[in-house]
Amino acid sequence: MADRSSREAGTRRSTTFFVTSVLVLVSLYFIIPVLWVVINATKTTDDLFSTNGFWFGGSFALVENLRNVLTSNGGIFPRWFINSLLYSGAGALLATYFAAAAGYALSKYQFRGKNLMFGLVMGGVLVPGTATALPLFLVFSRIGITNTYLAVLIPAVVSPFGLFLCRIYADAAVSTSLLEAGRIDGAGELTIFHRIALRQMVPALVTVFLFQFVAIWNNYFLPLIMLADERLYPITLGLNTWLSQTNRLPEFYQLTIGGALLSVIPLALLMLVLQRFWKGGLTEGAVKE
């Protein structure tokens, strides 16, 4: 009894076991598909259908499979890869900057309609991207930018969740006294934002960038509606094109699996490099000092 009473709240053995079990199940849910892709990317087409999906085949064909991925269809995969980097990198960078500017303004400036504007932006968080894809297509079709890079890039630079996170973070991390000191020294508002506020919001900016990059990288429905030219496809749309040909050409299974393996590498690297920033950004404001 004494041992139990000495344990802190939330650390009982039953609670620990339950939480650990749930976390293990969730981890397996995410790890198993990636493990399947890694293993089957090393197999030949014959081994893919004749061996266990979670164990290696008789021959190790990873290098040959990846070479086929990079050279098939006139080397279209590297172009899809670069397109995804362009959509995700440029889109996430612009979305982060705009979210930071809007979040900072809503946090540090007083103006009429501020709360109404913030409420409208929060409403945007609840609207799924698939619901806005078709109206966007009709608008972009009217102005003639469908089937162009802009058709995918323009929607990607808007991040209501990023704005929400930046406002919360600016409330907690950007000192109003420091901004006042900047104004007393004669700095303009843009100078204060770029040289003082942005530097203090780095963890939030990295978090917004990471979430937006992953969302754009995995986006499928919007490019499917907007793009008709195969050379403009991102990886998600390109791999689906290959997958649709597997009924006639079974070798496209290996191209699709190999392409899927290559497509997760940038996301994994980004997570590993930026994790110390986005963890700090997510937990900011979780406790009250």
PDB file of C-alpha atoms in Angstrom:
ATOM      1  CA  MET A   1       0.000   0.000   0.000  1.00  0.00           C
ATOM      2  CA  ALA A   2       2.858   2.331   0.947  1.00  0.00           C
ATOM      3  CA  ASP A   3       4.510   1.597  -2.390  1.00  0.00           C
ATOM      4  CA  ARG A   4       1.299   2.387  -4.238  1.00  0.00           C
ATOM      5  CA  SER A   5       0.733   5.627  -2.333  1.00  0.00           C
ATOM      6  CA  SER A   6       4.280   6.743  -3.106  1.00  0.00           C
ATOM      7  CA  ARG A   7       3.702   6.394  -6.852  1.00  0.00           C
ATOM      8  CA  GLU A   8       2.786   9.596  -8.612  1.00  0.00           C
ATOM      9  CA  ALA A   9      -0.587  10.099 -10.285  1.00  0.00           C
ATOM     10  CA  GLY A  10      -0.836   8.426 -13.685  1.00  0.00           C
ATOM     11  CA  THR A  11       2.022   5.991 -13.059  1.00  0.00           C
ATOM     12  CA  ARG A  12       0.124   2.952 -11.730  1.00  0.00           C
ATOM     13  CA  ARG A  13       1.235  -0.333 -13.225  1.00  0.00           C
ATOM     14  CA  SER A  14      -2.152  -1.002 -14.815  1.00  0.00           C
ATOM     15  CA  THR A  15      -2.175   2.464 -16.391  1.00  0.00           C
ATOM     16  CA  THR A  16       1.384   2.075 -17.592  1.00  0.00           C
ATOM     17  CA  PHE A  17       0.604  -1.327 -19.104  1.00  0.00           C
ATOM     18  CA  PHE A  18      -2.522  -0.033 -20.842  1.00  0.00           C
ATOM     19  CA  VAL A  19      -0.800   3.047 -22.250  1.00  0.00           C
ATOM     20  CA  THR A  20       2.207   1.013 -23.375  1.00  0.00           C
ATOM     21  CA  SER A  21      -0.036  -1.559 -25.070  1.00  0.00           C
ATOM     22  CA  VAL A  22      -1.948   1.132 -26.944  1.00  0.00           C
ATOM     23  CA  LEU A  23       1.283   2.807 -28.050  1.00  0.00           C
ATOM     24  CA  VAL A  24       2.699  -0.514 -29.255  1.00  0.00           C
ATOM     25  CA  LEU A  25      -0.451  -1.213 -31.295  1.00  0.00           C
ATOM     26  CA  VAL A  26      -0.392   2.272 -32.802  1.00  0.00           C
ATOM     27  CA  SER A  27       3.314   1.913 -33.614  1.00  0.00           C
ATOM     28  CA  LEU A  28       2.695  -1.429 -35.322  1.00  0.00           C
ATOM     29  CA  TYR A  29      -0.140   0.113 -37.331  1.00  0.00           C
ATOM     30  CA  PHE A  30       2.292   2.606 -38.835  1.00  0.00           C
ATOM     31  CA  ILE A  31       5.423   0.446 -38.989  1.00  0.00           C
ATOM     32  CA  ILE A  32       3.965  -2.716 -40.577  1.00  0.00           C
ATOM     33  CA  PRO A  33       3.061  -1.114 -43.961  1.00  0.00           C
ATOM     34  CA  VAL A  34       6.510   0.497 -44.196  1.00  0.00           C
ATOM     35  CA  LEU A  35       8.150  -2.819 -43.288  1.00  0.00           C
ATOM     36  CA  TRP A  36       6.103  -4.561 -45.992  1.00  0.00           C
ATOM     37  CA  VAL A  37       7.249  -2.017 -48.589  1.00  0.00           C
ATOM     38  CA  VAL A  38      10.916  -2.289 -47.569  1.00  0.00           C
ATOM     39  CA  ILE A  39      10.906  -6.104 -47.716  1.00  0.00           C
ATOM     40  CA  ASN A  40       8.986  -6.439 -50.959  1.00  0.00           C
ATOM     41  CA  ALA A  41      11.047  -3.800 -52.718  1.00  0.00           C
ATOM     42  CA  THR A  42      13.921  -6.302 -52.554  1.00  0.00           C
ATOM     43  CA  LYS A  43      12.024  -9.079 -54.383  1.00  0.00           C
ATOM     44  CA  THR A  44      11.544 -10.028 -57.993  1.00  0.00           C
ATOM     45  CA  THR A  45       7.996 -10.108 -59.384  1.00  0.00           C
ATOM     46  CA  ASP A  46       7.894 -13.915 -59.096  1.00  0.00           C
ATOM     47  CA  ASP A  47       9.039 -13.828 -55.456  1.00  0.00           C
ATOM     48  CA  LEU A  48       6.492 -11.131 -54.676  1.00  0.00           C
ATOM     49  CA  PHE A  49       3.603 -13.534 -55.313  1.00  0.00           C
ATOM     50  CA  SER A  50       5.240 -16.804 -54.226  1.00  0.00           C
ATOM     51  CA  THR A  51       6.764 -15.843 -50.847  1.00  0.00           C
ATOM     52  CA  ASN A  52       5.552 -14.451 -47.537  1.00  0.00           C
ATOM     53  CA  GLY A  53       4.963 -10.719 -47.701  1.00  0.00           C
ATOM     54  CA  PHE A  54       6.873 -10.133 -44.484  1.00  0.00           C
ATOM     55  CA  TRP A  55       9.975 -12.114 -45.362  1.00  0.00           C
ATOM     56  CA  PHE A  56      12.619 -11.848 -48.044  1.00  0.00           C
ATOM     57  CA  GLY A  57      12.531 -13.836 -51.286  1.00  0.00           C
ATOM     58  CA  GLY A  58      15.107 -16.118 -52.842  1.00  0.00           C
ATOM     59  CA  SER A  59      16.971 -13.308 -54.618  1.00  0.00           C
ATOM     60  CA  PHE A  60      17.884  -9.776 -53.552  1.00  0.00           C
ATOM     61  CA  ALA A  61      16.743  -7.466 -56.373  1.00  0.00           C
ATOM     62  CA  LEU A  62      16.572  -4.107 -54.601  1.00  0.00           C
ATOM     63  CA  VAL A  63      19.197  -2.364 -56.751  1.00  0.00           C
ATOM     64  CA  GLU A  64      17.686  -3.660 -59.994  1.00  0.00           C
ATOM     65  CA  ASN A  65      14.173  -2.676 -58.897  1.00  0.00           C
ATOM     66  CA  LEU A  66      15.246   0.856 -57.981  1.00  0.00           C
ATOM     67  CA  ARG A  67      17.131   1.184 -61.270  1.00  0.00           C
ATOM     68  CA  ASN A  68      13.957   0.191 -63.130  1.00  0.00           C
ATOM     69  CA  VAL A  69      11.960   2.728 -61.119  1.00  0.00           C
ATOM     70  CA  LEU A  70      14.337   5.532 -62.102  1.00  0.00           C
ATOM     71  CA  THR A  71      14.551   4.602 -65.795  1.00  0.00           C
ATOM     72  CA  SER A  72      11.087   3.272 -66.741  1.00  0.00           C
ATOM     73  CA  ASN A  73       8.742   5.316 -68.946  1.00  0.00           C
ATOM     74  CA  GLY A  74      11.601   7.494 -70.126  1.00  0.00           C
ATOM     75  CA  GLY A  75      12.761   8.291 -66.576  1.00  0.00           C
ATOM     76  CA  ILE A  76       9.467   9.884 -65.539  1.00  0.00           C
ATOM     77  CA  PHE A  77       9.833   8.989 -61.845  1.00  0.00           C
ATOM     78  CA  PRO A  78      12.666  11.484 -61.116  1.00  0.00           C
ATOM     79  CA  ARG A  79      10.447  14.178 -62.625  1.00  0.00           C
ATOM     80  CA  TRP A  80       7.542  13.159 -60.357  1.00  0.00           C
ATOM     81  CA  PHE A  81       9.971  13.241 -57.432  1.00  0.00           C
ATOM     82  CA  ILE A  82      11.155  16.766 -58.296  1.00  0.00           C
ATOM     83  CA  ASN A  83       7.548  17.885 -58.796  1.00  0.00           C
ATOM     84  CA  SER A  84       6.665  16.615 -55.311  1.00  0.00           C
ATOM     85  CA  LEU A  85       9.670  18.434 -53.852  1.00  0.00           C
ATOM     86  CA  LEU A  86       8.573  21.619 -55.625  1.00  0.00           C
ATOM     87  CA  TYR A  87       4.934  21.384 -54.540  1.00  0.00           C
ATOM     88  CA  SER A  88       5.802  20.392 -50.966  1.00  0.00           C
ATOM     89  CA  GLY A  89       8.886  22.553 -50.449  1.00  0.00           C
ATOM     90  CA  ALA A  90       7.647  25.800 -52.001  1.00  0.00           C
ATOM     91  CA  GLY A  91       4.087  25.285 -50.752  1.00  0.00           C
ATOM     92  CA  ALA A  92       5.135  24.533 -47.173  1.00  0.00           C
ATOM     93  CA  LEU A  93       7.638  27.418 -47.114  1.00  0.00           C
ATOM     94  CA  LEU A  94       5.083  29.982 -48.305  1.00  0.00           C
ATOM     95  CA  ALA A  95       2.343  28.539 -46.091  1.00  0.00           C
ATOM     96  CA  THR A  96       4.643  28.799 -43.065  1.00  0.00           C
ATOM     97  CA  TYR A  97       5.528  32.419 -43.796  1.00  0.00           C
ATOM     98  CA  PHE A  98       1.901  33.464 -44.335  1.00  0.00           C
ATOM     99  CA  ALA A  99       0.738  31.548 -41.249  1.00  0.00           C
ATOM    100  CA  ALA A 100       3.480  33.200 -39.175  1.00  0.00           C
ATOM    101  CA  ALA A 101       2.583  36.689 -40.418  1.00  0.00           C
ATOM    102  CA  ALA A 102      -1.154  36.221 -39.851  1.00  0.00           C
ATOM    103  CA  GLY A 103      -0.707  34.482 -36.506  1.00  0.00           C
ATOM    104  CA  TYR A 104       1.677  37.178 -35.298  1.00  0.00           C
ATOM    105  CA  ALA A 105      -0.716  39.945 -36.410  1.00  0.00           C
ATOM    106  CA  LEU A 106      -3.689  38.324 -34.661  1.00  0.00           C
ATOM    107  CA  SER A 107      -1.630  37.868 -31.523  1.00  0.00           C
ATOM    108  CA  LYS A 108       0.122  41.237 -31.181  1.00  0.00           C
ATOM    109  CA  TYR A 109      -2.155  43.783 -32.886  1.00  0.00           C
ATOM    110  CA  GLN A 110      -5.567  45.041 -31.793  1.00  0.00           C
ATOM    111  CA  PHE A 111      -8.043  45.817 -34.567  1.00  0.00           C
ATOM    112  CA  ARG A 112     -11.760  45.596 -35.204  1.00  0.00           C
ATOM    113  CA  GLY A 113     -13.031  42.194 -36.297  1.00  0.00           C
ATOM    114  CA  LYS A 114      -9.933  40.396 -35.021  1.00  0.00           C
ATOM    115  CA  ASN A 115     -11.806  37.643 -33.179  1.00  0.00           C
ATOM    116  CA  LEU A 116     -14.302  37.238 -36.030  1.00  0.00           C
ATOM    117  CA  MET A 117     -11.449  36.807 -38.496  1.00  0.00           C
ATOM    118  CA  PHE A 118      -9.750  34.267 -36.243  1.00  0.00           C
ATOM    119  CA  GLY A 119     -13.038  32.374 -35.892  1.00  0.00           C
ATOM    120  CA  LEU A 120     -13.447  32.227 -39.665  1.00  0.00           C
ATOM    121  CA  VAL A 121      -9.924  30.901 -40.049  1.00  0.00           C
ATOM    122  CA  MET A 122     -10.604  28.253 -37.410  1.00  0.00           C
ATOM    123  CA  GLY A 123     -13.667  27.261 -39.403  1.00  0.00           C
ATOM    124  CA  GLY A 124     -11.312  26.537 -42.263  1.00  0.00           C
ATOM    125  CA  VAL A 125      -9.584  23.896 -40.136  1.00  0.00           C
ATOM    126  CA  LEU A 126     -12.830  21.916 -40.048  1.00  0.00           C
ATOM    127  CA  VAL A 127     -13.346  21.957 -43.825  1.00  0.00           C
ATOM    128  CA  PRO A 128     -11.743  18.907 -45.503  1.00  0.00           C
ATOM    129  CA  GLY A 129      -9.547  19.577 -48.486  1.00  0.00           C
ATOM    130  CA  THR A 130     -11.607  17.250 -50.675  1.00  0.00           C
ATOM    131  CA  ALA A 131     -14.655  19.491 -50.181  1.00  0.00           C
ATOM    132  CA  THR A 132     -12.861  22.510 -51.637  1.00  0.00           C
ATOM    133  CA  ALA A 133     -11.037  20.732 -54.465  1.00  0.00           C
ATOM    134  CA  LEU A 134     -13.890  20.812 -56.987  1.00  0.00           C
ATOM    135  CA  PRO A 135     -14.819  24.499 -56.394  1.00  0.00           C
ATOM    136  CA  LEU A 136     -11.131  25.377 -56.735  1.00  0.00           C
ATOM    137  CA  PHE A 137     -10.982  23.491 -60.016  1.00  0.00           C
ATOM    138  CA  LEU A 138     -13.936  25.481 -61.368  1.00  0.00           C
ATOM    139  CA  VAL A 139     -12.325  28.776 -60.327  1.00  0.00           C
ATOM    140  CA  PHE A 140      -8.897  27.852 -61.691  1.00  0.00           C
ATOM    141  CA  SER A 141     -10.484  26.594 -64.902  1.00  0.00           C
ATOM    142  CA  ARG A 142     -12.188  29.969 -65.355  1.00  0.00           C
ATOM    143  CA  ILE A 143      -8.876  31.844 -65.007  1.00  0.00           C
ATOM    144  CA  GLY A 144      -6.980  29.281 -67.085  1.00  0.00           C
ATOM    145  CA  ILE A 145      -4.410  27.853 -64.677  1.00  0.00           C
ATOM    146  CA  THR A 146      -5.605  24.244 -64.447  1.00  0.00           C
ATOM    147  CA  ASN A 147      -3.029  21.657 -65.516  1.00  0.00           C
ATOM    148  CA  THR A 148      -0.198  23.944 -64.390  1.00  0.00           C
ATOM    149  CA  TYR A 149       2.111  23.980 -61.371  1.00  0.00           C
ATOM    150  CA  LEU A 150       0.142  26.912 -59.948  1.00  0.00           C
ATOM    151  CA  ALA A 151      -3.027  24.808 -59.740  1.00  0.00           C
ATOM    152  CA  VAL A 152      -1.409  22.671 -57.035  1.00  0.00           C
ATOM    153  CA  LEU A 153       0.858  25.316 -55.490  1.00  0.00           C
ATOM    154  CA  ILE A 154      -1.729  28.035 -54.788  1.00  0.00           C
ATOM    155  CA  PRO A 155      -4.012  25.912 -52.527  1.00  0.00           C
ATOM    156  CA  ALA A 156      -0.906  24.593 -50.746  1.00  0.00           C
ATOM    157  CA  VAL A 157       0.142  28.008 -49.405  1.00  0.00           C
ATOM    158  CA  VAL A 158      -2.927  28.220 -47.135  1.00  0.00           C
ATOM    159  CA  SER A 159      -2.688  26.572 -43.718  1.00  0.00           C
ATOM    160  CA  PRO A 160      -5.450  27.424 -41.194  1.00  0.00           C
ATOM    161  CA  PHE A 161      -3.948  25.027 -38.647  1.00  0.00           C
ATOM    162  CA  GLY A 162      -0.557  26.690 -39.113  1.00  0.00           C
ATOM    163  CA  LEU A 163      -2.104  30.095 -38.460  1.00  0.00           C
ATOM    164  CA  PHE A 164      -3.737  28.769 -35.294  1.00  0.00           C
ATOM    165  CA  LEU A 165      -0.464  27.293 -34.051  1.00  0.00           C
ATOM    166  CA  CYS A 166       1.506  30.456 -34.856  1.00  0.00           C
ATOM    167  CA  ARG A 167      -0.954  32.661 -32.987  1.00  0.00           C
ATOM    168  CA  ILE A 168      -0.838  30.432 -29.905  1.00  0.00           C
ATOM    169  CA  TYR A 169       2.938  30.313 -30.040  1.00  0.00           C
ATOM    170  CA  ALA A 170       3.270  34.068 -30.561  1.00  0.00           C
ATOM    171  CA  ASP A 171       1.047  34.634 -27.509  1.00  0.00           C
ATOM    172  CA  ALA A 172       3.381  32.529 -25.393  1.00  0.00           C
ATOM    173  CA  ALA A 173       6.830  33.187 -26.831  1.00  0.00           C
ATOM    174  CA  VAL A 174       6.965  36.649 -28.390  1.00  0.00           C
ATOM    175  CA  SER A 175       7.478  39.270 -25.704  1.00  0.00           C
ATOM    176  CA  THR A 176       5.369  42.417 -26.152  1.00  0.00           C
ATOM    177  CA  SER A 177       7.985  44.374 -24.178  1.00  0.00           C
ATOM    178  CA  LEU A 178      10.642  43.330 -26.660  1.00  0.00           C
ATOM    179  CA  LEU A 179       8.492  44.541 -29.544  1.00  0.00           C
ATOM    180  CA  GLU A 180       7.966  47.860 -27.762  1.00  0.00           C
ATOM    181  CA  ALA A 181      11.720  48.177 -27.287  1.00  0.00           C
ATOM    182  CA  GLY A 182      12.156  47.676 -31.025  1.00  0.00           C
ATOM    183  CA  ARG A 183       9.645  50.425 -31.785  1.00  0.00           C
ATOM    184  CA  ILE A 184      11.393  52.797 -29.351  1.00  0.00           C
ATOM    185  CA  ASP A 185      14.663  52.118 -31.209  1.00  0.00           C
ATOM    186  CA  GLY A 186      12.970  53.213 -34.428  1.00  0.00           C
ATOM    187  CA  ALA A 187      12.433  49.827 -36.107  1.00  0.00           C
ATOM    188  CA  GLY A 188       9.469  49.508 -38.468  1.00  0.00           C
ATOM    189  CA  GLU A 189       6.772  46.883 -38.033  1.00  0.00           C
ATOM    190  CA  LEU A 190       8.105  44.669 -40.828  1.00  0.00           C
ATOM    191  CA  THR A 191      11.609  44.888 -39.396  1.00  0.00           C
ATOM    192  CA  ILE A 192      10.336  43.921 -35.954  1.00  0.00           C
ATOM    193  CA  PHE A 193       8.433  40.983 -37.432  1.00  0.00           C
ATOM    194  CA  HIS A 194      11.321  39.661 -39.502  1.00  0.00           C
ATOM    195  CA  ARG A 195      14.211  40.311 -37.102  1.00  0.00           C
ATOM    196  CA  ILE A 196      12.579  39.775 -33.705  1.00  0.00           C
ATOM    197  CA  ALA A 197       9.291  37.864 -33.903  1.00  0.00           C
ATOM    198  CA  LEU A 198      10.264  35.240 -36.492  1.00  0.00           C
ATOM    199  CA  ARG A 199      13.410  34.295 -34.573  1.00  0.00           C
ATOM    200  CA  GLN A 200      11.384  33.677 -31.425  1.00  0.00           C
ATOM    201  CA  MET A 201       8.816  31.628 -33.329  1.00  0.00           C
ATOM    202  CA  VAL A 202      11.275  29.178 -34.908  1.00  0.00           C
ATOM    203  CA  PRO A 203       9.922  26.008 -33.176  1.00  0.00           C
ATOM    204  CA  ALA A 204       6.374  26.838 -34.308  1.00  0.00           C
ATOM    205  CA  LEU A 205       7.557  27.653 -37.831  1.00  0.00           C
ATOM    206  CA  VAL A 206       9.382  24.343 -38.128  1.00  0.00           C
ATOM    207  CA  THR A 207       6.303  22.503 -36.876  1.00  0.00           C
ATOM    208  CA  VAL A 208       4.016  24.224 -39.379  1.00  0.00           C
ATOM    209  CA  PHE A 209       6.507  23.616 -42.204  1.00  0.00           C
ATOM    210  CA  LEU A 210       6.795  19.931 -41.362  1.00  0.00           C
ATOM    211  CA  PHE A 211       3.045  19.330 -41.119  1.00  0.00           C
ATOM    212  CA  GLN A 212       2.350  21.251 -44.309  1.00  0.00           C
ATOM    213  CA  PHE A 213       5.168  19.513 -46.203  1.00  0.00           C
ATOM    214  CA  VAL A 214       3.847  16.071 -45.251  1.00  0.00           C
ATOM    215  CA  ALA A 215       0.258  17.043 -46.093  1.00  0.00           C
ATOM    216  CA  ILE A 216       1.210  18.326 -49.550  1.00  0.00           C
ATOM    217  CA  TRP A 217       3.553  15.391 -50.212  1.00  0.00           C
ATOM    218  CA  ASN A 218       0.761  12.895 -49.496  1.00  0.00           C
ATOM    219  CA  ASN A 219      -1.960  14.883 -51.248  1.00  0.00           C
ATOM    220  CA  TYR A 220      -3.601  12.892 -54.009  1.00  0.00           C
ATOM    221  CA  PHE A 221      -7.099  14.204 -54.664  1.00  0.00           C
ATOM    222  CA  LEU A 222      -6.222  17.807 -55.536  1.00  0.00           C
ATOM    223  CA  PRO A 223      -3.518  16.923 -58.134  1.00  0.00           C
ATOM    224  CA  LEU A 224      -5.880  14.278 -59.549  1.00  0.00           C
ATOM    225  CA  ILE A 225      -8.491  16.951 -60.267  1.00  0.00           C
ATOM    226  CA  MET A 226      -6.134  19.727 -61.356  1.00  0.00           C
ATOM    227  CA  LEU A 227      -3.552  17.926 -63.502  1.00  0.00           C
ATOM    228  CA  ALA A 228      -3.909  16.125 -66.834  1.00  0.00           C
ATOM    229  CA  ASP A 229      -0.285  16.226 -68.010  1.00  0.00           C
ATOM    230  CA  GLU A 230       1.694  13.264 -66.657  1.00  0.00           C
ATOM    231  CA  ARG A 231       4.864  15.382 -66.546  1.00  0.00           C
ATOM    232  CA  LEU A 232       3.276  17.610 -63.856  1.00  0.00           C
ATOM    233  CA  TYR A 233       2.245  14.732 -61.598  1.00  0.00           C
ATOM    234  CA  PRO A 234       3.532  14.443 -58.036  1.00  0.00           C
ATOM    235  CA  ILE A 235       4.689  11.031 -56.800  1.00  0.00           C
ATOM    236  CA  THR A 236       1.310  10.045 -55.363  1.00  0.00           C
ATOM    237  CA  LEU A 237      -0.471  10.485 -58.668  1.00  0.00           C
ATOM    238  CA  GLY A 238       2.372   8.947 -60.664  1.00  0.00           C
ATOM    239  CA  LEU A 239       2.494   5.802 -58.535  1.00  0.00           C
ATOM    240  CA  ASN A 240      -1.254   5.384 -58.891  1.00  0.00           C
ATOM    241  CA  THR A 241      -0.802   5.572 -62.669  1.00  0.00           C
ATOM    242  CA  TRP A 242       1.683   2.719 -62.486  1.00  0.00           C
ATOM    243  CA  LEU A 243      -0.552   0.756 -60.115  1.00  0.00           C
ATOM    244  CA  SER A 244      -3.458   0.990 -62.560  1.00  0.00           C
ATOM    245  CA  GLN A 245      -1.352  -0.873 -65.154  1.00  0.00           C
ATOM    246  CA  THR A 246      -0.602  -3.912 -62.986  1.00  0.00           C
ATOM    247  CA  ASN A 247      -3.607  -5.842 -64.324  1.00  0.00           C
ATOM    248  CA  ARG A 248      -1.977  -5.980 -67.766  1.00  0.00           C
ATOM    249  CA  LEU A 249       1.707  -5.765 -66.792  1.00  0.00           C
ATOM    250  CA  PRO A 250       2.591  -7.485 -63.461  1.00  0.00           C
ATOM    251  CA  GLU A 251       6.105  -5.985 -63.462  1.00  0.00           C
ATOM    252  CA  PHE A 252       4.509  -2.649 -62.573  1.00  0.00           C
ATOM    253  CA  TYR A 253       3.952  -4.031 -59.080  1.00  0.00           C
ATOM    254  CA  GLN A 254       7.699  -3.806 -58.455  1.00  0.00           C
ATOM    255  CA  LEU A 255       7.871  -0.336 -59.984  1.00  0.00           C
ATOM    256  CA  THR A 256       5.070   0.830 -57.701  1.00  0.00           C
ATOM    257  CA  ILE A 257       6.598  -0.729 -54.577  1.00  0.00           C
ATOM    258  CA  GLY A 258      10.077   0.585 -55.385  1.00  0.00           C
ATOM    259  CA  GLY A 259       8.650   4.051 -56.041  1.00  0.00           C
ATOM    260  CA  ALA A 260       6.760   3.946 -52.743  1.00  0.00           C
ATOM    261  CA  LEU A 261      10.004   3.094 -50.943  1.00  0.00           C
ATOM    262  CA  LEU A 262      11.814   6.049 -52.503  1.00  0.00           C
ATOM    263  CA  SER A 263       8.883   8.351 -51.750  1.00  0.00           C
ATOM    264  CA  VAL A 264       9.066   7.839 -47.971  1.00  0.00           C
ATOM    265  CA  ILE A 265      12.793   8.647 -47.733  1.00  0.00           C
ATOM    266  CA  PRO A 266      12.404  12.489 -47.822  1.00  0.00           C
ATOM    267  CA  LEU A 267       9.671  12.355 -45.171  1.00  0.00           C
ATOM    268  CA  ALA A 268      11.760  10.128 -42.912  1.00  0.00           C
ATOM    269  CA  LEU A 269      14.803  12.401 -43.277  1.00  0.00           C
ATOM    270  CA  LEU A 270      12.708  15.484 -42.592  1.00  0.00           C
ATOM    271  CA  MET A 271      11.230  13.934 -39.455  1.00  0.00           C
ATOM    272  CA  LEU A 272      14.658  12.925 -38.146  1.00  0.00           C
ATOM    273  CA  VAL A 273      16.281  16.298 -38.840  1.00  0.00           C
ATOM    274  CA  LEU A 274      13.451  18.516 -37.565  1.00  0.00           C
ATOM    275  CA  GLN A 275      12.013  16.422 -34.724  1.00  0.00           C
ATOM    276  CA  ARG A 276      13.671  18.408 -31.930  1.00  0.00           C
ATOM    277  CA  PHE A 277      12.031  21.582 -33.274  1.00  0.00           C
ATOM    278  CA  TRP A 278       8.509  20.312 -33.917  1.00  0.00           C
ATOM    279  CA  LYS A 279       8.331  18.493 -30.584  1.00  0.00           C
ATOM    280  CA  GLY A 280       9.055  21.780 -28.861  1.00  0.00           C
ATOM    281  CA  GLY A 281       6.501  23.552 -31.023  1.00  0.00           C
ATOM    282  CA  LEU A 282       3.735  21.084 -30.281  1.00  0.00           C
ATOM    283  CA  THR A 283       4.237  21.231 -26.512  1.00  0.00           C
ATOM    284  CA  GLU A 284       4.561  24.993 -26.340  1.00  0.00           C
ATOM    285  CA  GLY A 285       1.796  26.429 -24.189  1.00  0.00           C
ATOM    286  CA  ALA A 286       0.859  23.019 -22.790  1.00  0.00           C
ATOM    287  CA  VAL A 287       1.773  24.158 -19.273  1.00  0.00           C
ATOM    288  CA  LYS A 288       1.324  27.411 -17.452  1.00  0.00           C
ATOM    289  CA  GLU A 289       4.389  28.860 -15.797  1.00  0.00           C
TER     290      GLU A 289
END
